[in-house]
Short mmCIF file of C-alpha atoms in Angstrom, two decimals:
data_model
loop_
_atom_site.label_atom_id
_atom_site.label_comp_id
_atom_site.label_asym_id
_atom_site.label_seq_id
_atom_site.Cartn_x
_atom_site.Cartn_y
_atom_site.Cartn_z
CA MET A 845 251.38 81.32 -69.52
CA GLY A 846 248.51 80.35 -67.29
CA LEU A 847 244.85 79.61 -67.03
CA SER A 848 242.88 80.83 -70.04
CA LYS A 849 239.58 82.67 -69.95
CA ARG A 850 236.71 80.48 -71.07
CA VAL A 851 234.13 81.24 -73.77
CA ILE A 852 230.89 79.33 -73.21
CA PRO A 853 227.98 79.20 -75.64
CA CYS A 854 224.66 78.56 -73.93
CA LEU A 855 221.99 76.44 -75.61
CA ASP A 856 218.33 76.62 -74.65
CA VAL A 857 216.78 73.18 -74.76
CA THR A 858 213.15 72.16 -74.59
CA GLY A 859 211.56 68.83 -75.45
CA GLY A 860 215.01 67.47 -76.31
CA ARG A 861 215.59 70.14 -78.96
CA VAL A 862 217.70 73.28 -79.10
CA VAL A 863 215.50 76.31 -79.63
CA LYS A 864 216.00 79.94 -80.66
CA GLY A 865 217.38 80.80 -84.06
CA ILE A 866 220.17 78.51 -85.06
CA ASN A 867 222.03 79.98 -87.95
CA PHE A 868 224.60 77.34 -88.68
CA VAL A 869 224.90 76.64 -92.35
CA GLY A 870 224.36 73.09 -93.51
CA LEU A 871 223.00 71.49 -90.38
CA ARG A 872 220.97 68.47 -91.33
CA ASP A 873 218.71 69.15 -88.38
CA ALA A 874 218.66 72.72 -87.08
CA GLY A 875 217.57 71.79 -83.57
CA ASP A 876 219.73 68.73 -83.00
CA PRO A 877 221.73 69.25 -79.79
CA VAL A 878 224.55 66.93 -80.83
CA GLU A 879 225.11 68.62 -84.18
CA ILE A 880 225.06 72.07 -82.61
CA ALA A 881 227.34 71.06 -79.76
CA ARG A 882 229.78 69.66 -82.29
CA ARG A 883 229.78 72.91 -84.27
CA TYR A 884 230.56 74.94 -81.16
CA ASP A 885 233.27 72.47 -80.22
CA GLN A 886 234.84 72.89 -83.66
CA GLN A 887 234.72 76.68 -83.28
CA GLY A 888 236.77 76.34 -80.09
CA ALA A 889 234.13 76.56 -77.35
CA ASP A 890 235.82 75.87 -74.00
CA GLU A 891 232.70 74.48 -72.44
CA LEU A 892 228.99 74.23 -73.24
CA CYS A 893 226.06 75.25 -71.10
CA PHE A 894 222.65 73.66 -71.59
CA LEU A 895 219.67 75.45 -70.14
CA ASP A 896 216.54 73.32 -69.85
CA ILE A 897 213.61 75.65 -70.45
CA THR A 898 211.03 72.87 -70.62
CA ALA A 899 207.82 74.05 -69.01
CA SER A 900 205.79 70.85 -68.92
CA SER A 901 206.84 68.29 -66.33
CA ASP A 902 206.31 65.24 -68.55
CA GLU A 903 209.05 66.37 -70.93
CA ARG A 904 211.61 67.21 -68.26
CA GLY A 905 213.40 63.87 -68.48
CA LEU A 906 214.41 64.56 -72.07
CA ILE A 907 217.32 66.78 -71.06
CA VAL A 908 218.99 63.69 -69.61
CA HIS A 909 218.95 62.01 -73.02
CA VAL A 910 220.26 65.17 -74.66
CA ILE A 911 223.22 65.22 -72.28
CA GLU A 912 223.87 61.49 -72.77
CA ASP A 913 224.00 61.95 -76.53
CA VAL A 914 226.20 65.04 -76.44
CA ALA A 915 228.58 63.65 -73.81
CA ALA A 916 229.21 60.54 -75.90
CA GLN A 917 230.53 62.64 -78.78
CA VAL A 918 231.76 66.01 -77.57
CA PHE A 919 234.68 65.88 -75.17
CA ILE A 920 234.64 69.26 -73.46
CA PRO A 921 232.99 70.18 -70.15
CA LEU A 922 229.20 70.36 -70.09
CA THR A 923 227.18 72.39 -67.61
CA VAL A 924 223.46 71.81 -67.31
CA GLY A 925 220.90 73.98 -65.57
CA GLY A 926 217.24 74.84 -65.52
CA GLY A 927 214.71 73.21 -63.24
CA VAL A 928 217.23 71.42 -61.02
CA ARG A 929 215.31 70.89 -57.77
CA SER A 930 216.73 67.94 -55.88
CA ILE A 931 219.75 65.79 -55.18
CA ASP A 932 218.20 63.21 -57.51
CA ASP A 933 218.07 65.76 -60.33
CA VAL A 934 221.74 66.55 -59.78
CA ARG A 935 222.66 62.87 -59.71
CA SER A 936 220.78 61.96 -62.87
CA LEU A 937 222.37 64.83 -64.81
CA LEU A 938 225.87 63.92 -63.61
CA ASN A 939 225.27 60.28 -64.47
CA ALA A 940 224.13 61.32 -67.92
CA GLY A 941 227.50 62.95 -68.52
CA ALA A 942 227.14 66.51 -67.22
CA ASP A 943 230.33 67.77 -65.59
CA LYS A 944 228.59 70.51 -63.67
CA VAL A 945 225.03 71.13 -62.63
CA SER A 946 223.72 74.63 -62.17
CA ILE A 947 221.20 75.32 -59.41
CA ASN A 948 219.18 78.52 -59.42
CA THR A 949 215.67 78.93 -58.00
CA ALA A 950 215.91 75.76 -55.91
CA ALA A 951 218.96 77.16 -54.10
CA VAL A 952 216.93 80.14 -52.92
CA LEU A 953 213.96 78.00 -51.91
CA ASN A 954 216.22 75.51 -50.16
CA PRO A 955 219.81 76.70 -49.52
CA LYS A 956 220.60 73.31 -47.94
CA LEU A 957 220.37 71.76 -51.40
CA VAL A 958 223.65 73.38 -52.48
CA GLU A 959 225.37 72.26 -49.31
CA GLU A 960 224.12 68.70 -49.69
CA ALA A 961 224.92 68.51 -53.38
CA ALA A 962 228.45 69.85 -52.85
CA ALA A 963 229.05 67.45 -49.97
CA ARG A 964 227.74 64.51 -51.98
CA PHE A 965 229.25 65.16 -55.39
CA GLY A 966 232.01 67.71 -54.76
CA SER A 967 232.12 71.47 -55.21
CA GLN A 968 233.75 71.06 -58.61
CA CYS A 969 230.43 70.05 -60.14
CA ILE A 970 228.08 72.44 -58.37
CA VAL A 971 227.41 75.80 -60.00
CA VAL A 972 225.03 78.29 -58.43
CA ALA A 973 223.27 80.51 -60.94
CA VAL A 974 222.54 83.99 -59.59
CA ASP A 975 220.07 86.18 -61.50
CA ALA A 976 220.69 89.71 -60.25
CA ARG A 977 218.91 93.00 -60.84
CA ARG A 978 220.06 96.48 -59.82
CA VAL A 979 218.27 98.03 -56.89
CA ALA A 980 217.14 101.41 -58.23
CA GLY A 981 218.72 104.36 -56.46
CA SER A 982 221.01 102.28 -54.23
CA SER A 983 224.33 103.86 -53.30
CA PRO A 984 226.73 102.18 -53.29
CA MET A 985 225.18 100.08 -56.01
CA ARG A 986 223.38 96.97 -54.83
CA TRP A 987 221.77 94.08 -56.67
CA GLU A 988 218.89 91.83 -55.70
CA VAL A 989 218.46 88.11 -56.44
CA PHE A 990 215.54 87.17 -58.69
CA THR A 991 214.21 83.65 -59.25
CA HIS A 992 211.87 81.84 -61.63
CA GLY A 993 213.68 83.07 -64.72
CA GLY A 994 213.96 86.61 -63.41
CA ARG A 995 210.26 87.06 -62.68
CA LYS A 996 210.22 86.82 -58.89
CA SER A 997 212.01 89.20 -56.57
CA THR A 998 213.41 87.73 -53.36
CA GLY A 999 214.66 90.76 -51.43
CA ILE A 1000 218.02 88.98 -51.04
CA ASP A 1001 221.19 91.00 -51.61
CA ALA A 1002 222.96 89.34 -54.54
CA LEU A 1003 226.54 89.79 -53.30
CA GLU A 1004 225.63 88.51 -49.85
CA TRP A 1005 223.93 85.55 -51.51
CA GLY A 1006 227.01 84.84 -53.63
CA ARG A 1007 229.18 84.75 -50.51
CA ARG A 1008 226.73 82.45 -48.80
CA MET A 1009 226.62 80.07 -51.74
CA GLN A 1010 230.42 79.96 -51.92
CA GLN A 1011 230.39 79.07 -48.24
CA ALA A 1012 227.79 76.37 -48.91
CA GLY A 1013 230.13 74.76 -51.43
CA ALA A 1014 229.37 76.25 -54.83
CA GLY A 1015 232.43 75.68 -57.03
CA GLU A 1016 231.50 78.41 -59.45
CA ILE A 1017 228.95 81.22 -59.87
CA LEU A 1018 227.01 81.76 -63.08
CA LEU A 1019 226.14 85.43 -62.75
CA THR A 1020 223.40 86.84 -64.98
CA SER A 1021 222.43 90.48 -65.07
CA MET A 1022 218.66 90.61 -65.48
CA ASP A 1023 218.98 94.30 -66.37
CA ARG A 1024 221.21 93.50 -69.31
CA ASP A 1025 219.89 90.10 -70.42
CA GLY A 1026 218.65 90.41 -73.99
CA THR A 1027 219.64 94.08 -74.34
CA LYS A 1028 222.93 93.66 -76.25
CA GLU A 1029 224.36 96.54 -74.20
CA GLY A 1030 227.16 94.42 -72.74
CA PHE A 1031 227.66 92.69 -69.41
CA ASP A 1032 226.85 94.58 -66.22
CA LEU A 1033 230.54 95.18 -65.53
CA GLU A 1034 230.05 96.66 -62.07
CA LEU A 1035 228.10 93.60 -61.02
CA THR A 1036 230.70 91.25 -62.50
CA ARG A 1037 233.56 93.16 -60.88
CA ALA A 1038 231.82 93.23 -57.50
CA PHE A 1039 231.39 89.44 -57.54
CA SER A 1040 234.83 88.71 -58.87
CA ASP A 1041 236.46 90.86 -56.17
CA ALA A 1042 234.32 89.52 -53.35
CA LEU A 1043 234.46 85.79 -54.11
CA ASP A 1044 237.27 83.25 -54.44
CA VAL A 1045 235.46 80.88 -56.82
CA PRO A 1046 235.34 81.48 -60.58
CA ILE A 1047 232.67 83.82 -61.97
CA ILE A 1048 230.94 83.23 -65.30
CA ALA A 1049 229.58 86.54 -66.62
CA SER A 1050 226.28 86.32 -68.47
CA GLY A 1051 223.58 88.56 -69.87
CA GLY A 1052 223.81 91.40 -72.36
CA VAL A 1053 226.51 90.56 -74.88
CA GLY A 1054 226.02 92.49 -78.11
CA ASP A 1055 229.38 92.52 -79.81
CA VAL A 1056 232.89 91.20 -79.55
CA GLU A 1057 234.16 94.14 -77.45
CA ASP A 1058 231.71 93.19 -74.71
CA PHE A 1059 233.64 89.95 -74.20
CA VAL A 1060 236.91 91.84 -73.82
CA ASP A 1061 235.31 94.20 -71.29
CA GLY A 1062 233.88 91.27 -69.34
CA VAL A 1063 237.41 90.11 -68.58
CA ALA A 1064 239.38 93.37 -68.63
CA LYS A 1065 236.89 95.47 -66.67
CA GLY A 1066 234.57 92.93 -65.08
CA GLY A 1067 237.26 90.50 -63.98
CA ALA A 1068 235.23 87.51 -65.22
CA ASP A 1069 236.84 84.06 -65.39
CA ALA A 1070 234.49 82.88 -68.10
CA LEU A 1071 232.07 84.50 -70.53
CA LEU A 1072 228.72 83.06 -71.48
CA ALA A 1073 226.54 84.09 -74.38
CA ALA A 1074 223.59 82.65 -76.26
CA SER A 1075 221.99 84.72 -78.99
CA VAL A 1076 225.11 86.27 -80.59
CA PHE A 1077 226.30 82.73 -81.25
CA HIS A 1078 222.94 81.19 -82.13
CA TYR A 1079 222.11 83.87 -84.66
CA GLY A 1080 225.53 83.57 -86.22
CA GLU A 1081 226.48 87.19 -85.45
CA LEU A 1082 229.73 85.96 -83.96
CA THR A 1083 231.58 82.68 -83.84
CA VAL A 1084 233.46 81.47 -80.80
CA ALA A 1085 236.60 81.73 -82.92
CA ASP A 1086 235.92 85.46 -83.62
CA VAL A 1087 235.57 86.10 -79.91
CA LYS A 1088 238.72 84.24 -78.99
CA LYS A 1089 240.74 86.00 -81.64
CA ARG A 1090 239.65 89.39 -80.32
CA LEU A 1091 240.39 88.35 -76.73
CA ALA A 1092 243.84 87.13 -77.74
CA ASP A 1093 244.52 90.38 -79.64
CA SER A 1094 243.68 92.25 -76.43
CA GLY A 1095 246.31 90.29 -74.53
CA ILE A 1096 243.86 87.96 -72.81
CA GLU A 1097 244.86 84.31 -72.64
CA VAL A 1098 242.59 81.95 -74.51
CA ARG A 1099 242.81 78.35 -75.65
CA THR A 1100 243.41 78.33 -79.40
CA MET B 1189 240.13 41.90 -77.43
CA ALA B 1190 242.17 44.07 -75.05
CA THR B 1191 240.32 45.16 -71.94
CA ILE B 1192 240.53 48.52 -70.19
CA ALA B 1193 239.11 48.63 -66.67
CA VAL B 1194 237.85 52.00 -65.43
CA VAL B 1195 237.80 51.66 -61.65
CA ASP B 1196 234.45 52.64 -60.16
CA TYR B 1197 234.37 53.12 -56.41
CA GLY B 1198 231.21 55.17 -56.33
CA MET B 1199 232.77 58.62 -56.51
CA GLY B 1200 231.13 60.37 -59.39
CA ASN B 1201 230.31 59.83 -62.96
CA LEU B 1202 232.63 57.71 -65.08
CA ARG B 1203 230.54 57.81 -68.19
CA SER B 1204 232.64 60.52 -69.83
CA VAL B 1205 235.86 58.65 -69.14
CA ALA B 1206 234.42 55.43 -70.58
CA LYS B 1207 232.94 57.19 -73.62
CA ALA B 1208 236.20 58.97 -74.39
CA LEU B 1209 238.12 55.66 -74.18
CA GLU B 1210 235.59 53.95 -76.44
CA HIS B 1211 235.93 56.86 -78.84
CA VAL B 1212 239.73 56.49 -79.17
CA ALA B 1213 239.82 52.69 -78.89
CA PRO B 1214 236.78 51.14 -80.57
CA GLU B 1215 238.76 47.90 -80.79
CA CYS B 1216 239.04 47.62 -77.01
CA SER B 1217 236.53 46.52 -74.44
CA VAL B 1218 236.01 49.24 -71.82
CA VAL B 1219 234.54 48.04 -68.53
CA VAL B 1220 233.50 50.34 -65.70
CA THR B 1221 233.94 48.13 -62.67
CA SER B 1222 234.16 47.91 -58.91
CA ASP B 1223 235.16 44.25 -58.98
CA GLY B 1224 238.75 43.44 -58.02
CA ARG B 1225 238.75 40.45 -60.38
CA ASP B 1226 238.03 42.70 -63.37
CA ILE B 1227 240.96 44.86 -62.32
CA ALA B 1228 243.20 41.80 -62.07
CA ASP B 1229 242.06 40.52 -65.48
CA ALA B 1230 242.21 43.81 -67.42
CA ASP B 1231 245.11 44.72 -69.70
CA ARG B 1232 245.05 48.37 -68.66
CA ILE B 1233 243.72 50.31 -65.72
CA VAL B 1234 242.21 53.78 -65.59
CA PHE B 1235 241.95 55.07 -62.03
CA PRO B 1236 239.77 58.21 -61.86
CA GLY B 1237 238.62 60.24 -58.89
CA GLN B 1238 236.24 63.08 -58.15
CA GLY B 1239 235.12 64.99 -55.09
CA ALA B 1240 237.10 64.95 -51.86
CA MET B 1241 240.08 62.62 -51.37
CA PRO B 1242 239.04 61.36 -47.90
CA ASP B 1243 235.72 60.19 -49.38
CA CYS B 1244 237.55 58.58 -52.30
CA MET B 1245 239.90 56.64 -49.99
CA ARG B 1246 237.03 55.52 -47.79
CA GLU B 1247 234.92 54.31 -50.72
CA LEU B 1248 237.89 52.55 -52.29
CA ASP B 1249 238.47 50.62 -49.07
CA ALA B 1250 234.77 49.95 -48.57
CA ARG B 1251 234.82 48.05 -51.85
CA GLY B 1252 238.00 46.18 -51.05
CA LEU B 1253 239.80 47.75 -54.00
CA ARG B 1254 242.98 48.94 -52.29
CA GLU B 1255 244.89 45.67 -52.86
CA PRO B 1256 243.79 45.12 -56.47
CA ILE B 1257 244.80 48.74 -57.27
CA ILE B 1258 248.20 48.38 -55.61
CA VAL B 1259 248.86 45.14 -57.48
CA ALA B 1260 247.72 46.56 -60.82
CA SER B 1261 249.82 49.68 -60.35
CA GLN B 1262 252.90 47.48 -60.27
CA GLU B 1263 252.24 45.34 -63.30
CA LYS B 1264 250.31 46.96 -66.16
CA PRO B 1265 249.73 50.29 -67.89
CA PHE B 1266 248.01 52.37 -65.25
CA LEU B 1267 246.52 55.84 -65.76
CA GLY B 1268 245.50 57.98 -62.78
CA LEU B 1269 243.15 60.92 -63.35
CA CYS B 1270 242.65 63.95 -61.08
CA ILE B 1271 242.04 62.63 -57.52
CA GLY B 1272 243.21 59.31 -58.97
CA LEU B 1273 246.64 60.94 -59.24
CA GLN B 1274 246.49 62.42 -55.75
CA MET B 1275 245.54 59.08 -54.16
CA LEU B 1276 248.75 57.46 -55.39
CA PHE B 1277 250.81 59.64 -53.04
CA ASP B 1278 251.65 59.41 -49.33
CA HIS B 1279 249.42 62.01 -47.79
CA SER B 1280 246.85 64.73 -48.47
CA GLU B 1281 246.14 67.94 -46.58
CA GLU B 1282 242.52 67.44 -47.61
CA GLY B 1283 241.16 65.81 -44.46
CA ASP B 1284 244.76 65.12 -43.32
CA ILE B 1285 244.70 61.55 -44.61
CA HIS B 1286 247.08 58.96 -46.01
CA GLY B 1287 246.94 58.01 -49.65
CA LEU B 1288 248.01 54.71 -51.16
CA GLY B 1289 251.68 55.59 -50.72
CA LEU B 1290 252.70 54.22 -54.11
CA LEU B 1291 254.59 57.41 -54.99
CA PRO B 1292 256.43 59.76 -52.62
CA GLY B 1293 254.87 63.16 -52.12
CA ARG B 1294 252.16 65.16 -50.42
CA VAL B 1295 248.95 66.70 -51.71
CA LYS B 1296 248.52 70.35 -50.73
CA ARG B 1297 245.88 73.05 -51.02
CA PHE B 1298 246.55 76.05 -53.28
CA PRO B 1299 247.64 78.55 -50.60
CA PRO B 1300 245.26 81.55 -50.55
CA GLU B 1301 248.09 84.03 -49.84
CA ARG B 1302 249.88 83.09 -53.07
CA MET B 1303 246.89 83.20 -55.41
CA ARG B 1304 247.71 86.39 -57.35
CA ASP B 1305 248.96 86.73 -60.90
CA GLU B 1306 251.90 88.97 -61.84
CA SER B 1307 249.54 91.95 -62.24
CA GLY B 1308 248.11 91.41 -58.78
CA ASN B 1309 244.77 89.98 -59.93
CA LYS B 1310 243.18 87.40 -57.68
CA LEU B 1311 243.41 83.81 -58.93
CA LYS B 1312 240.39 81.68 -58.16
CA VAL B 1313 240.28 78.33 -56.41
CA PRO B 1314 239.24 75.78 -57.64
CA HIS B 1315 241.75 76.06 -60.47
CA MET B 1316 239.08 75.56 -63.10
CA GLY B 1317 239.52 75.70 -66.85
CA TRP B 1318 242.12 75.21 -69.55
CA ASN B 1319 245.77 75.54 -68.62
CA GLN B 1320 249.04 74.65 -70.29
CA VAL B 1321 250.96 71.48 -69.53
CA PHE B 1322 254.69 71.65 -70.17
CA GLN B 1323 256.32 68.29 -70.76
CA ASN B 1324 259.33 67.66 -68.53
CA ARG B 1325 260.53 64.66 -70.49
CA PRO B 1326 259.81 62.71 -73.62
CA HIS B 1327 257.31 59.96 -72.95
CA ALA B 1328 255.14 57.65 -75.02
CA MET B 1329 252.11 59.29 -73.39
CA TRP B 1330 253.09 62.71 -74.83
CA GLN B 1331 253.50 61.36 -78.35
CA GLY B 1332 251.90 63.73 -80.86
CA ILE B 1333 250.89 66.27 -78.20
CA GLU B 1334 252.49 69.66 -78.56
CA ASP B 1335 254.48 70.87 -75.56
CA GLY B 1336 252.41 73.49 -73.72
CA SER B 1337 249.06 72.15 -74.94
CA ARG B 1338 246.06 73.15 -72.86
CA PHE B 1339 244.08 70.60 -70.85
CA TYR B 1340 240.98 71.01 -68.70
CA PHE B 1341 241.57 71.22 -64.95
CA VAL B 1342 239.21 71.33 -61.96
CA HIS B 1343 240.91 70.99 -58.58
CA SER B 1344 241.77 72.82 -55.36
CA PHE B 1345 244.70 70.59 -54.33
CA TYR B 1346 247.91 69.71 -56.13
CA VAL B 1347 250.71 67.24 -55.49
CA ASP B 1348 254.10 68.30 -54.17
CA VAL B 1349 256.27 65.38 -55.28
CA ALA B 1350 259.18 64.29 -53.11
CA ASP B 1351 261.14 62.85 -56.04
CA PRO B 1352 261.70 65.17 -59.03
CA GLU B 1353 262.27 62.09 -61.18
CA LEU B 1354 258.52 61.50 -61.10
CA VAL B 1355 257.59 64.75 -62.81
CA ALA B 1356 256.30 64.33 -66.37
CA GLY B 1357 254.37 67.59 -66.72
CA THR B 1358 254.27 71.04 -65.12
CA THR B 1359 251.59 73.75 -65.04
CA HIS B 1360 251.66 77.31 -63.68
CA TYR B 1361 248.99 78.68 -61.31
CA PRO B 1362 250.61 81.05 -60.42
CA PHE B 1363 253.60 78.95 -59.32
CA ALA B 1364 254.79 75.83 -61.09
CA PHE B 1365 253.05 72.69 -59.86
CA THR B 1366 253.26 69.09 -61.02
CA SER B 1367 250.39 68.26 -63.36
CA ALA B 1368 251.62 64.87 -64.62
CA VAL B 1369 253.73 62.18 -62.98
CA THR B 1370 255.13 58.88 -64.12
CA ARG B 1371 257.10 55.95 -62.85
CA ASN B 1372 257.50 52.65 -64.68
CA ASN B 1373 254.03 51.58 -65.80
CA ILE B 1374 252.22 54.38 -63.95
CA PHE B 1375 251.23 57.65 -65.61
CA ALA B 1376 248.91 60.04 -63.81
CA VAL B 1377 247.56 63.49 -64.60
CA GLN B 1378 245.89 66.19 -62.52
CA PHE B 1379 243.74 67.33 -65.45
CA HIS B 1380 240.82 65.61 -67.20
CA PRO B 1381 241.88 64.22 -70.59
CA GLU B 1382 238.32 62.99 -71.16
CA LYS B 1383 237.23 66.64 -71.18
CA SER B 1384 240.24 68.12 -72.93
CA GLN B 1385 239.12 67.81 -76.54
CA SER B 1386 241.76 66.78 -79.10
CA ALA B 1387 244.81 66.97 -76.79
CA GLY B 1388 242.98 64.89 -74.18
CA LEU B 1389 241.76 62.32 -76.67
CA LYS B 1390 245.31 62.02 -78.00
CA LEU B 1391 246.62 61.31 -74.51
CA LEU B 1392 243.98 58.61 -73.99
CA SER B 1393 244.77 57.18 -77.39
CA ASN B 1394 248.46 57.07 -76.43
CA PHE B 1395 247.56 55.28 -73.22
CA VAL B 1396 245.62 52.61 -75.06
CA ARG B 1397 248.73 51.91 -77.14
CA TRP B 1398 251.36 52.37 -74.44
CA ASP B 1399 253.33 49.26 -73.49
CA GLY B 1400 253.84 50.57 -69.94
CA SER B 1401 257.53 51.16 -70.42
CA SER B 1402 259.11 54.32 -69.06
CA ASP B 1403 261.99 54.13 -71.50
CA ILE B 1404 260.75 55.70 -74.69
CA SER B 1405 263.62 54.35 -76.79
CA LYS B 1406 262.37 50.85 -76.05
CA ASP B 1407 258.79 51.71 -76.85
CA LYS B 1408 258.17 49.75 -80.00
CA ALA B 1409 254.69 51.13 -80.36
CA PHE B 1410 256.03 54.49 -81.48
CA GLY B 1411 259.46 53.88 -82.92
CA THR B 1412 260.98 57.29 -82.31
CA ALA B 1413 260.93 59.51 -79.28
CA ASN B 1414 258.65 62.51 -79.08
CA VAL B 1415 260.93 65.48 -78.67
#
């Protein structure tokens, strides 16, 4: 009896289309964001995360239309991130129907942005995405913040950064392990645990999920409040329902 | 055509609320409005709220909507959502400000020292995600919604009602707090039905059909009570 742990599929969007292998059977249009969002909703997704990976600036506006279309038909929370640079970007995504906007690189370049966005729109809709990488040989273990999709090191201590962003008004932290992202070796549980213990806002664990046990570990060992994954869902290796069943069998509360 | 006014006082995005209402009530006209006359003319009122309550109160007053809201809350089906619930009460700890004073009670912050579950794990604030709502009484608004259904919450403050008669729903985090209240034609919830998938859409659908009566036995729209 209480708050359930959330399972969040993440969709990569570019040019208004969902990309990466979509293995849903019987989709009329394999890259249609609305159809895919609806499928995840039917599987029991607690929330959806859209990551705008559009490189060219002239196509950036398309994510707004994607969110408008999805929000008109899928009635669960939507988080949108990728390329959010200004208060205007945050506003246009919220107006399109996003419930939360995730700020990553721009927060490092301009920490005031998070403060301003939280003051203007409320902490409940401001997520700060932290891409963290282990600092080799550090003891106790430390992590460093990376930006620009994990390509640029910043020299900033990740945990310190998380605390600072909470202070600035972030309502939630989307925490991605750059060491684990794409490896299928599971979440970086030490990283997740360190953030969950140090911060008072919810932590979404991301990066590295390979199988259903990784989700259980993310909560049981990492202390995550929510679990995000992309490829295991997109490639049809797991459904959200599979994950929730396994979580429930392990005694973790989920929405069924 | 019946009209539902979604009150817009500049605090956040109301698109999802409007879309969800249109989804469950295609036969109704849904207007997002900051005009007191629309509120006076509408058959039903949805009173949402996002962000911080002091900002919400200030913006409501800046648009001259306090009076129209108070009048509407006394005469037609009225649904408060999230901060829209909190604003109906006397006072909030958030910014130490007065609310509309339509219902007796005070809005309080989740106290940091109590935010542990029974195993000692830290509970996060904001209370964000899907939690169970236990129905304290039969009500037309709960029709067809299973007791203990999960709804989507995002908030750091909750209402401590002064009159237990108001309580329509209770949620645990980690202590029991009031997540739905009702009196006469007012029903208000701390969660976001517009983001709560089928249970949320059902609640909105019930609202669109609710006659505003608190006595379920007299509610002709449903015939029998939901217990």
